[in-house]
Tab-separated table of C-alpha atoms in Angstrom:
chain	number	residue	atom	x	y	z
W	14	MET	CA	23.239	85.856	147.990
W	15	GLU	CA	21.267	88.622	149.623
W	16	VAL	CA	17.913	87.893	151.182
W	17	SER	CA	16.167	90.346	148.868
W	18	GLN	CA	17.135	88.220	145.901
W	19	MET	CA	15.300	85.273	147.455
W	20	ALA	CA	12.112	87.168	148.290
W	21	GLN	CA	10.192	85.748	145.351
W	22	TYR	CA	10.722	82.018	145.058
W	23	GLN	CA	9.016	78.905	143.767
W	24	ASP	CA	8.099	76.495	146.552
W	25	VAL	CA	6.714	73.536	144.570
W	26	PHE	CA	8.365	71.770	141.630
W	27	ARG	CA	7.236	68.861	139.455
W	28	ARG	CA	9.571	67.870	136.657
W	29	TYR	CA	11.827	65.300	135.043
W	30	GLU	CA	15.527	65.581	135.806
W	31	LYS	CA	18.198	63.982	133.638
W	32	LYS	CA	21.890	63.997	134.557
W	33	TYR	CA	24.997	63.912	132.392
W	34	MET	CA	28.694	63.812	133.279
W	35	LEU	CA	30.677	66.078	130.949
W	36	SER	CA	34.330	66.561	130.162
W	37	GLU	CA	35.665	70.098	129.833
W	38	GLN	CA	35.713	69.678	126.039
W	39	GLN	CA	32.083	68.522	125.925
W	40	HIS	CA	31.064	71.366	128.209
W	41	LYS	CA	32.742	73.995	126.035
W	42	ALA	CA	31.225	72.621	122.824
W	43	LEU	CA	27.779	72.323	124.400
W	44	MET	CA	27.796	75.904	125.665
W	45	GLN	CA	28.550	77.108	122.156
W	46	ASN	CA	25.621	75.090	120.776
W	47	LEU	CA	23.212	76.300	123.463
W	48	ASP	CA	24.009	79.980	122.957
W	49	THR	CA	21.106	80.651	120.577
W	50	TYR	CA	18.559	78.574	122.522
W	51	MET	CA	19.170	79.417	126.160
W	52	THR	CA	20.099	82.313	128.456
W	53	LYS	CA	22.073	82.412	131.708
W	54	ASP	CA	19.905	83.163	134.737
W	55	SER	CA	20.347	86.342	136.752
W	56	TYR	CA	22.420	84.683	139.492
W	57	GLY	CA	25.307	83.887	137.144
W	58	PHE	CA	28.016	81.553	138.435
W	59	HIS	CA	27.179	80.999	142.098
W	60	THR	CA	27.778	78.608	144.989
W	61	ILE	CA	25.087	76.329	146.395
W	62	CYS	CA	25.465	74.848	149.883
W	63	ASN	CA	23.490	71.838	151.127
W	64	VAL	CA	23.240	69.946	154.395
W	65	TYR	CA	21.725	66.485	153.914
W	66	PHE	CA	19.761	64.863	156.728
W	67	ASP	CA	19.398	61.128	157.221
W	68	THR	CA	18.782	58.537	159.887
W	69	ALA	CA	21.620	57.356	162.111
W	70	SER	CA	22.060	54.298	159.850
W	71	TYR	CA	21.755	56.240	156.563
W	72	GLU	CA	18.417	54.595	155.831
W	73	LEU	CA	17.269	57.241	153.344
W	74	ILE	CA	20.322	57.180	151.085
W	75	ARG	CA	20.738	53.395	151.339
W	76	THR	CA	17.151	53.026	150.131
W	77	SER	CA	17.680	55.634	147.409
W	78	ILE	CA	20.696	53.953	145.808
W	79	GLU	CA	18.686	50.750	145.439
W	80	LYS	CA	16.614	52.709	142.859
W	81	PRO	CA	13.114	52.080	144.231
W	82	VAL	CA	9.988	53.409	142.509
W	83	TYR	CA	9.620	55.947	145.336
W	84	LYS	CA	12.346	57.688	147.317
W	85	GLU	CA	12.712	60.873	149.340
W	86	LYS	CA	15.356	63.050	150.989
W	87	LEU	CA	15.571	66.084	153.258
W	88	ARG	CA	18.104	68.891	152.973
W	89	LEU	CA	18.833	72.449	153.998
W	90	ARG	CA	19.954	74.605	151.057
W	91	SER	CA	21.458	78.057	150.746
W	92	TYR	CA	22.430	80.040	147.688
W	93	GLY	CA	25.820	81.411	148.615
W	94	ILE	CA	27.354	81.262	152.092
W	95	PRO	CA	24.671	82.605	154.454
W	96	LYS	CA	25.145	84.687	157.545
W	97	PRO	CA	23.202	83.558	160.652
W	98	GLY	CA	20.215	85.829	159.952
W	99	ASP	CA	19.983	85.155	156.206
W	100	ASN	CA	17.217	83.086	154.669
W	101	VAL	CA	17.735	79.514	153.503
W	102	PHE	CA	15.492	76.735	152.212
W	103	VAL	CA	14.374	73.538	153.920
W	104	GLU	CA	13.469	71.081	151.171
W	105	ILE	CA	11.847	67.698	150.787
W	106	LYS	CA	12.710	66.103	147.473
W	107	LYS	CA	10.777	63.065	146.324
W	108	LYS	CA	10.996	60.938	143.202
W	109	PHE	CA	8.176	58.688	142.076
W	110	ASP	CA	8.071	56.756	138.808
W	111	GLY	CA	10.732	58.961	137.258
W	112	ILE	CA	9.138	62.300	138.202
W	113	VAL	CA	10.835	64.588	140.726
W	114	TYR	CA	8.723	66.532	143.218
W	115	LYS	CA	10.370	69.211	145.325
W	116	ARG	CA	8.655	71.167	148.085
W	117	ARG	CA	10.424	73.783	150.143
W	118	VAL	CA	9.971	76.528	152.708
W	119	GLN	CA	12.076	79.604	153.367
W	120	LEU	CA	13.322	80.246	156.908
W	121	SER	CA	16.162	82.148	158.508
W	122	LEU	CA	19.273	80.020	158.955
W	123	ASP	CA	18.975	80.150	162.745
W	124	GLU	CA	15.325	79.142	162.660
W	125	ALA	CA	15.933	76.384	160.119
W	126	LEU	CA	18.768	74.841	162.146
W	127	SER	CA	16.730	75.017	165.352
W	128	PHE	CA	13.777	73.390	163.598
W	129	LEU	CA	15.843	70.630	161.982
W	130	THR	CA	18.291	69.823	164.772
W	131	LEU	CA	16.469	70.800	167.979
W	132	SER	CA	12.836	70.182	166.902
W	133	LYS	CA	11.942	73.748	167.828
W	134	GLN	CA	8.751	74.944	166.164
W	135	THR	CA	9.051	77.855	163.752
W	136	THR	CA	7.069	81.079	163.600
W	137	ALA	CA	6.037	80.146	160.054
W	138	SER	CA	3.118	77.882	159.234
W	139	SER	CA	2.307	76.152	155.953
W	140	GLN	CA	1.239	72.829	154.509
W	141	ILE	CA	4.777	72.175	153.283
W	142	LEU	CA	6.214	72.889	156.729
W	143	GLY	CA	3.713	70.417	158.130
W	144	GLU	CA	4.926	67.772	155.647
W	145	ILE	CA	8.518	68.402	156.679
W	146	ASP	CA	7.551	68.129	160.346
W	147	TRP	CA	5.827	64.792	159.653
W	148	PHE	CA	8.906	63.576	157.753
W	149	MET	CA	11.112	64.445	160.714
W	150	LYS	CA	8.873	62.704	163.229
W	151	ARG	CA	8.842	59.598	161.052
W	152	TYR	CA	12.578	59.315	160.356
W	153	MET	CA	14.175	61.317	163.186
W	154	PRO	CA	16.887	62.520	160.768
W	155	VAL	CA	20.122	64.199	161.782
W	156	PRO	CA	22.612	66.220	159.700
W	157	LYS	CA	24.991	63.840	157.955
W	158	VAL	CA	27.026	65.646	155.308
W	159	PHE	CA	27.608	69.081	153.809
W	160	ILE	CA	27.848	69.232	150.014
W	161	ALA	CA	28.612	72.395	148.034
W	162	TYR	CA	29.249	73.142	144.366
W	163	ASP	CA	29.572	76.045	141.966
W	164	ARG	CA	26.648	76.280	139.538
W	165	LEU	CA	25.791	78.007	136.308
W	166	ALA	CA	22.118	77.781	135.299
W	167	LEU	CA	20.465	78.403	131.936
W	168	PHE	CA	16.786	78.731	131.023
W	169	GLY	CA	15.126	78.238	127.646
W	170	ASN	CA	14.421	81.258	125.485
W	171	GLU	CA	11.170	79.743	124.198
W	172	ASP	CA	10.231	77.902	127.389
W	173	ALA	CA	11.596	79.259	130.685
W	174	ASN	CA	10.574	75.989	132.398
W	175	LEU	CA	13.406	74.263	130.553
W	176	ARG	CA	16.482	74.616	132.751
W	177	ILE	CA	19.997	73.290	132.410
W	178	THR	CA	22.482	73.510	135.269
W	179	PHE	CA	26.223	72.880	135.292
W	180	ASP	CA	27.805	71.967	138.640
W	181	GLN	CA	31.572	72.127	139.135
W	182	ASN	CA	33.973	71.703	142.028
W	183	ILE	CA	31.593	69.456	143.987
W	184	ARG	CA	32.933	69.121	147.521
W	185	PHE	CA	31.833	67.663	150.840
W	186	ARG	CA	32.654	67.549	154.523
W	187	GLU	CA	31.393	65.602	157.527
W	188	CYS	CA	32.122	68.241	160.147
W	189	LEU	CA	30.823	71.779	160.795
W	190	LEU	CA	27.512	70.970	159.107
W	191	ASP	CA	26.410	74.589	158.990
W	192	PRO	CA	26.541	76.486	155.660
W	193	SER	CA	27.565	79.695	157.433
W	194	LYS	CA	30.923	78.030	158.190
W	195	GLY	CA	31.957	78.260	154.545
W	196	SER	CA	31.744	76.132	151.409
W	197	TRP	CA	35.059	74.296	151.816
W	198	GLY	CA	35.357	70.530	151.623
W	199	ASN	CA	36.995	67.516	149.980
W	200	HIS	CA	36.485	67.052	146.259
W	201	LEU	CA	33.948	64.482	145.114
W	202	LEU	CA	34.733	64.422	141.370
W	203	GLU	CA	38.006	64.064	139.528
W	204	PRO	CA	39.360	67.323	138.021
W	205	GLY	CA	37.758	68.430	134.752
W	206	LYS	CA	34.407	66.720	135.316
W	207	ILE	CA	31.189	68.755	135.224
W	208	LEU	CA	27.762	67.485	136.238
W	209	MET	CA	24.958	68.712	133.992
W	210	GLU	CA	21.275	68.406	134.874
W	211	ILE	CA	18.427	69.004	132.454
W	212	LYS	CA	15.192	69.865	134.229
W	213	ILE	CA	12.070	69.694	132.088
W	214	PRO	CA	8.328	69.594	132.828
W	215	GLY	CA	7.683	67.196	129.935
W	216	THR	CA	9.493	65.898	126.871
W	217	MET	CA	12.887	67.169	125.820
W	218	PRO	CA	12.923	69.531	122.806
W	219	ILE	CA	14.099	67.890	119.582
W	220	TRP	CA	16.814	70.506	119.061
W	221	LEU	CA	18.302	69.685	122.472
W	222	SER	CA	18.241	65.933	121.837
W	223	GLN	CA	20.024	66.500	118.518
W	224	ILE	CA	22.723	68.669	120.119
W	225	LEU	CA	23.393	66.089	122.841
W	226	ALA	CA	23.551	63.211	120.349
W	227	GLY	CA	25.889	65.167	118.093
W	228	LEU	CA	28.310	65.703	120.975
W	229	ASN	CA	28.033	62.099	122.249
W	230	ILE	CA	26.540	63.269	125.535
W	231	PHE	CA	24.399	60.574	127.134
W	232	PRO	CA	22.437	60.337	130.407
W	233	THR	CA	24.037	58.880	133.499
W	234	SER	CA	22.905	57.993	136.994
W	235	PHE	CA	24.581	60.284	139.507
W	236	SER	CA	23.472	61.479	142.929
W	237	LYS	CA	25.790	63.860	144.774
W	238	TYR	CA	24.733	62.545	148.172
W	239	GLY	CA	24.531	58.966	146.906
W	240	ASN	CA	28.029	58.990	145.444
W	241	CYS	CA	29.411	60.749	148.501
W	242	TYR	CA	27.919	57.990	150.638
W	243	LYS	CA	29.216	55.157	148.446
W	244	GLN	CA	32.709	56.599	147.990
W	245	HIS	CA	33.349	58.080	151.426
W	246	LEU	CA	30.648	58.014	154.084
W	247	ILE	CA	30.009	54.261	154.096
W	248	TYR	CA	33.744	53.572	154.486
W	249	ASN	CA	34.115	56.066	157.298
W	250	THR	CA	31.028	54.690	159.019
W	251	TYR	CA	32.238	51.103	158.823
W	252	GLN	CA	35.544	52.245	160.289
W	253	LYS	CA	33.598	53.671	163.217
W	254	GLY	CA	31.339	50.635	163.464
W	255	GLY	CA	28.224	52.683	162.880
W	256	ILE	CA	26.083	50.581	160.464
W	257	ASN	CA	24.550	47.184	160.937
W	258	HIS	CA	23.170	46.010	157.585
W	259	ALA	CA	21.664	42.917	159.131
W	260	GLY	CA	18.688	44.986	160.252
């Protein structure tokens, strides 16, 4: 994605997010039902790259999968595979009492990596950047895993704040944790599975609830980073002797 396409962006989000795991058949039927209610966003089918940061002992994700009232995570995100000078986002995502809060700043990839991995101060200055800096000083996080996926996003025709995203081909890697190195990785989901997320500022529209019920589509608990940790990272870390849960 070109930098010009990211010039105008939203830096603060407050919403509910519900996740659903779909089969290819459910996905096809749902898209047909949504056709009159929602429109594809201007980015079309695109790739999203993320680098997740955590403590050496994976404290943030281990806390998150215990489903506490409050949890938080830090990631670097790019839309498409960025070149070194392209802009990316540094994001703090928090969840409290079921509500998701996301705050992010836009930096060049070089500046973001220097800020996150070398603690070099940026030329930018903002309240959100200050919050991220505080987060880093508190947790001392390091890059842990790269996760990418191919996304199609829809927005509501009557309410543009209603968004539905469909993520396919979710993949991860533990090396070359730089999105400019490509979006390749090992698959996280079995073939044919699609992760849907409904992002809403308030209650779900009745028409959407009826469509989901009619197709037997029900909410599930699924975190890309959380499942990657439980299925792969924790095993690899134990093999290396890197976690002591007694602490």
